[in-house]
Structure formats: C-alpha cells, structure tokens
PDB file of C-alpha atoms and ligand atoms in Angstrom:
ATOM      1  CA  UNK A  12     -26.510  -9.849   0.753  1.00 49.00           C
ATOM      2  CA  UNK A  13     -22.922  -9.944   1.960  1.00 53.00           C
ATOM      3  CA  UNK A  14     -22.164  -8.433   5.332  1.00 68.00           C
ATOM      4  CA  UNK A  15     -20.554  -5.018   5.464  1.00 83.00           C
ATOM      5  CA  UNK A  16     -16.778  -5.235   5.865  1.00 87.00           C
ATOM      6  CA  UNK A  17     -14.515  -2.417   7.006  1.00 91.00           C
ATOM      7  CA  UNK A  18     -12.138  -1.358   4.221  1.00 90.00           C
ATOM      8  CA  UNK A  19      -9.489  -0.554   6.824  1.00 93.00           C
ATOM      9  CA  UNK A  20      -9.756  -3.968   8.466  1.00 93.00           C
ATOM     10  CA  UNK A  21      -9.740  -5.985   5.235  1.00 93.00           C
ATOM     11  CA  UNK A  22      -7.101  -3.710   3.708  1.00 92.00           C
ATOM     12  CA  UNK A  23      -4.639  -4.105   6.541  1.00 92.00           C
ATOM     13  CA  UNK A  24      -5.275  -7.874   6.604  1.00 95.00           C
ATOM     14  CA  UNK A  25      -4.904  -8.015   2.774  1.00 95.00           C
ATOM     15  CA  UNK A  26      -8.317  -9.644   2.389  1.00 95.00           C
ATOM     16  CA  UNK A  27     -11.054  -9.297  -0.222  1.00 95.00           C
ATOM     17  CA  UNK A  28     -12.904  -5.961   0.136  1.00 93.00           C
ATOM     18  CA  UNK A  29     -16.210  -7.610  -0.814  1.00 93.00           C
ATOM     19  CA  UNK A  30     -16.326 -10.544   1.622  1.00 93.00           C
ATOM     20  CA  UNK A  31     -13.323 -10.026   3.911  1.00 92.00           C
ATOM     21  CA  UNK A  32     -12.288 -13.663   3.540  1.00 94.00           C
ATOM     22  CA  UNK A  33     -10.310 -14.426   0.375  1.00 94.00           C
ATOM     23  CA  UNK A  34      -6.756 -13.164  -0.128  1.00 95.00           C
ATOM     24  CA  UNK A  35      -6.499 -10.097  -2.337  1.00 94.00           C
ATOM     25  CA  UNK A  36      -2.951 -10.882  -3.556  1.00 95.00           C
ATOM     26  CA  UNK A  37      -1.722 -13.767  -5.675  1.00 95.00           C
ATOM     27  CA  UNK A  38       1.929 -12.697  -5.323  1.00 94.00           C
ATOM     28  CA  UNK A  39       3.758 -10.218  -3.092  1.00 92.00           C
ATOM     29  CA  UNK A  40       2.236  -7.143  -4.745  1.00 91.00           C
ATOM     30  CA  UNK A  41       0.227  -8.682  -7.594  1.00 92.00           C
ATOM     31  CA  UNK A  42      -3.527  -8.587  -7.103  1.00 92.00           C
ATOM     32  CA  UNK A  43      -5.461 -11.764  -7.738  1.00 93.00           C
ATOM     33  CA  UNK A  44      -7.844 -11.570 -10.726  1.00 93.00           C
ATOM     34  CA  UNK A  45     -10.773 -12.465  -8.473  1.00 94.00           C
ATOM     35  CA  UNK A  46     -11.580 -13.441  -4.916  1.00 95.00           C
ATOM     36  CA  UNK A  47     -11.128 -17.154  -4.260  1.00 94.00           C
ATOM     37  CA  UNK A  48     -13.863 -17.071  -1.584  1.00 94.00           C
ATOM     38  CA  UNK A  49     -16.686 -15.006  -3.143  1.00 94.00           C
ATOM     39  CA  UNK A  50     -15.604 -14.602  -6.787  1.00 93.00           C
ATOM     40  CA  UNK A  51     -15.525 -10.772  -6.711  1.00 93.00           C
ATOM     41  CA  UNK A  52     -13.845  -9.438  -9.851  1.00 93.00           C
ATOM     42  CA  UNK A  53     -10.599  -7.566  -9.114  1.00 91.00           C
ATOM     43  CA  UNK A  54      -9.709  -6.991 -12.777  1.00 86.00           C
ATOM     44  CA  UNK A  55     -10.545  -3.253 -12.707  1.00 82.00           C
ATOM     45  CA  UNK A  56      -8.518  -2.636  -9.540  1.00 81.00           C
ATOM     46  CA  UNK A  57      -5.887   0.032 -10.026  1.00 82.00           C
ATOM     47  CA  UNK A  58      -4.456   1.787  -7.011  1.00 81.00           C
ATOM     48  CA  UNK A  59      -1.794   3.411  -9.214  1.00 84.00           C
ATOM     49  CA  UNK A  60       1.100   4.924  -7.283  1.00 90.00           C
ATOM     50  CA  UNK A  61      -1.064   5.923  -4.319  1.00 90.00           C
ATOM     51  CA  UNK A  62       0.290   3.220  -1.984  1.00 94.00           C
ATOM     52  CA  UNK A  63       3.895   4.096  -2.905  1.00 95.00           C
ATOM     53  CA  UNK A  64       3.270   7.760  -2.123  1.00 95.00           C
ATOM     54  CA  UNK A  65       1.833   7.033   1.325  1.00 95.00           C
ATOM     55  CA  UNK A  66       4.586   4.513   2.132  1.00 96.00           C
ATOM     56  CA  UNK A  67       7.291   7.016   1.112  1.00 96.00           C
ATOM     57  CA  UNK A  68       5.608   9.705   3.190  1.00 96.00           C
ATOM     58  CA  UNK A  69       5.300   7.440   6.237  1.00 96.00           C
ATOM     59  CA  UNK A  70       8.849   6.093   5.933  1.00 96.00           C
ATOM     60  CA  UNK A  71      10.188   9.637   5.733  1.00 95.00           C
ATOM     61  CA  UNK A  72       8.537  10.388   9.053  1.00 96.00           C
ATOM     62  CA  UNK A  73       9.515   7.071  10.665  1.00 95.00           C
ATOM     63  CA  UNK A  74      13.143   7.086   9.522  1.00 96.00           C
ATOM     64  CA  UNK A  75      14.136  10.651  10.357  1.00 96.00           C
ATOM     65  CA  UNK A  76      14.454  10.251  14.157  1.00 97.00           C
ATOM     66  CA  UNK A  77      16.840   7.250  14.075  1.00 96.00           C
ATOM     67  CA  UNK A  78      18.881   8.787  11.246  1.00 96.00           C
ATOM     68  CA  UNK A  79      19.226  12.087  13.102  1.00 97.00           C
ATOM     69  CA  UNK A  80      19.989  10.269  16.356  1.00 97.00           C
ATOM     70  CA  UNK A  81      22.812   8.258  14.760  1.00 96.00           C
ATOM     71  CA  UNK A  82      24.154  11.420  13.154  1.00 97.00           C
ATOM     72  CA  UNK A  83      24.007  13.367  16.428  1.00 97.00           C
ATOM     73  CA  UNK A  84      25.605  10.609  18.517  1.00 97.00           C
ATOM     74  CA  UNK A  85      28.289   9.234  16.174  1.00 97.00           C
ATOM     75  CA  UNK A  86      28.653  11.698  13.277  1.00 96.00           C
ATOM     76  CA  UNK A  87      29.460   8.883  10.852  1.00 96.00           C
ATOM     77  CA  UNK A  88      30.513   9.575   7.258  1.00 96.00           C
ATOM     78  CA  UNK A  89      27.820   9.555   4.572  1.00 95.00           C
ATOM     79  CA  UNK A  90      28.644   6.047   3.335  1.00 97.00           C
ATOM     80  CA  UNK A  91      27.829   4.604   6.786  1.00 96.00           C
ATOM     81  CA  UNK A  92      24.380   6.131   6.591  1.00 96.00           C
ATOM     82  CA  UNK A  93      23.949   4.656   3.105  1.00 95.00           C
ATOM     83  CA  UNK A  94      24.915   1.146   4.178  1.00 96.00           C
ATOM     84  CA  UNK A  95      22.953   1.381   7.393  1.00 95.00           C
ATOM     85  CA  UNK A  96      19.654   2.863   6.234  1.00 96.00           C
ATOM     86  CA  UNK A  97      19.206   1.713   2.643  1.00 96.00           C
ATOM     87  CA  UNK A  98      18.457  -1.932   3.521  1.00 97.00           C
ATOM     88  CA  UNK A  99      16.214  -0.876   6.417  1.00 96.00           C
ATOM     89  CA  UNK A 100      14.221   1.462   4.186  1.00 96.00           C
ATOM     90  CA  UNK A 101      13.899  -1.114   1.383  1.00 96.00           C
ATOM     91  CA  UNK A 102      12.689  -3.834   3.760  1.00 97.00           C
ATOM     92  CA  UNK A 103      10.231  -1.520   5.508  1.00 96.00           C
ATOM     93  CA  UNK A 104       8.922  -0.246   2.163  1.00 96.00           C
ATOM     94  CA  UNK A 105       8.339  -3.802   0.916  1.00 95.00           C
ATOM     95  CA  UNK A 106       6.575  -4.733   4.151  1.00 95.00           C
ATOM     96  CA  UNK A 107       4.374  -1.616   4.133  1.00 96.00           C
ATOM     97  CA  UNK A 108       3.489  -1.592   0.428  1.00 95.00           C
ATOM     98  CA  UNK A 109       1.397  -4.737   0.639  1.00 95.00           C
ATOM     99  CA  UNK A 110      -1.106  -3.598   3.308  1.00 95.00           C
ATOM    100  CA  UNK A 111      -1.186  -0.064   1.877  1.00 95.00           C
ATOM    101  CA  UNK A 112      -1.983  -1.390  -1.598  1.00 95.00           C
ATOM    102  CA  UNK A 113      -4.713  -3.645  -0.188  1.00 95.00           C
ATOM    103  CA  UNK A 114      -6.058  -0.719   1.848  1.00 94.00           C
ATOM    104  CA  UNK A 115      -6.175   1.596  -1.177  1.00 94.00           C
ATOM    105  CA  UNK A 116      -7.888  -1.117  -3.193  1.00 93.00           C
ATOM    106  CA  UNK A 117     -10.427  -1.738  -0.399  1.00 93.00           C
ATOM    107  CA  UNK A 118     -11.190   1.990  -0.177  1.00 92.00           C
ATOM    108  CA  UNK A 119     -11.614   2.181  -3.960  1.00 91.00           C
ATOM    109  CA  UNK A 120     -13.890  -0.836  -3.807  1.00 91.00           C
ATOM    110  CA  UNK A 121     -16.046   0.599  -1.010  1.00 90.00           C
ATOM    111  CA  UNK A 122     -16.341   4.029  -2.659  1.00 87.00           C
ATOM    112  CA  UNK A 123     -16.759   2.553  -6.147  1.00 82.00           C
ATOM    113  CA  UNK A 124     -13.914   4.732  -7.377  1.00 78.00           C
ATOM    114  CA  UNK A 125     -12.929   4.290 -10.986  1.00 75.00           C
ATOM    115  CA  UNK A 126     -11.120   6.072 -13.741  1.00 72.00           C
ATOM    116  CA  UNK A 127     -12.690   9.417 -14.674  1.00 70.00           C
ATOM    117  CA  UNK A 128     -14.331   9.676 -18.093  1.00 74.00           C
ATOM    118  CA  UNK A 129     -15.953  12.495 -20.008  1.00 78.00           C
ATOM    119  CA  UNK A 130     -19.735  12.308 -20.005  1.00 76.00           C
ATOM    120  CA  UNK A 131     -20.875  10.348 -23.024  1.00 68.00           C
ATOM    121  CA  UNK A 132     -17.369   9.470 -24.200  1.00 63.00           C
ATOM    122  CA  UNK A 133     -17.177   6.092 -22.551  1.00 58.00           C
ATOM    123  CA  UNK A 134     -19.466   3.878 -20.518  1.00 54.00           C
ATOM    124  CA  UNK A 135     -22.835   5.263 -19.533  1.00 54.00           C
ATOM    125  CA  UNK A 136     -21.544   8.735 -18.641  1.00 49.00           C
ATOM    126  CA  UNK A 137     -22.933   8.889 -15.106  1.00 49.00           C
TER     127      UNK A 137
HETATM  128 ZN1   ZN B  15     -14.290 -12.124  -1.558  1.00 59.77          ZN
END
C-alpha cells in the first residue's frame, strides 16, 4: 500500500497525488495522462475553473495594496496603472495557476471527488 501523502504538500510541489513523486503536469498547465512514477490514471482529473477563481481572488487581495499605494503617492493617470500592473498580474497569475491547479487536483484525488450523477442514470449510482 502506498504511503499517505498530503494533498497540500504534493499540490504545491505539483507532484502526483497518489505517490507524491511523479510530476502531475506534462506542460505548463496541461495535466499528464498518468503518473510517470506510479502509473496513477489522471484522465478523469477535472479541476474546472476552481484554480482560476482562487488565483483571481488571491491576486485581488495581493495587488490592491501596491496599486493603492502608487495611486496615493503619485496619482498617475489610468494608462500608467494599466502598463504597470497588467504584466505583473499576468505573470503572477501564470505562476500561481500551476500550484493551485495541482492542489485542487490533489484535493479531488484525496476526497475522490467526481462529477455528480443522478442515481441510476450513470455508473453504479452510489
Ligand atoms: Zn504517482
């Protein structure tokens, strides 16, 4: 039996939620079809837009203080804010999406979350 791995630890390290060793991504945000270390099947993984929601929420909190500080100190026109913050937000979002997606996938894996179905309509209806 495989050892118990923390979904938070493997998620933030972007590792397989089953063994904690193999990489969970095959590209920047594309999940691998299976774990290269233990062979766990990732084909049913679907974190949907959950990671994007949490990243947007977190970035909104993180970005407000520097934006307000720049506004309070320099009162720049709107276009300065656009040129200043848009690249920062895009880069931070791309950096945060990867661990958040792996974390959501690891939590789904640990809790055996899957798409809801009506009893008897699909699968075994448990
Ligand atoms: Zn694995």
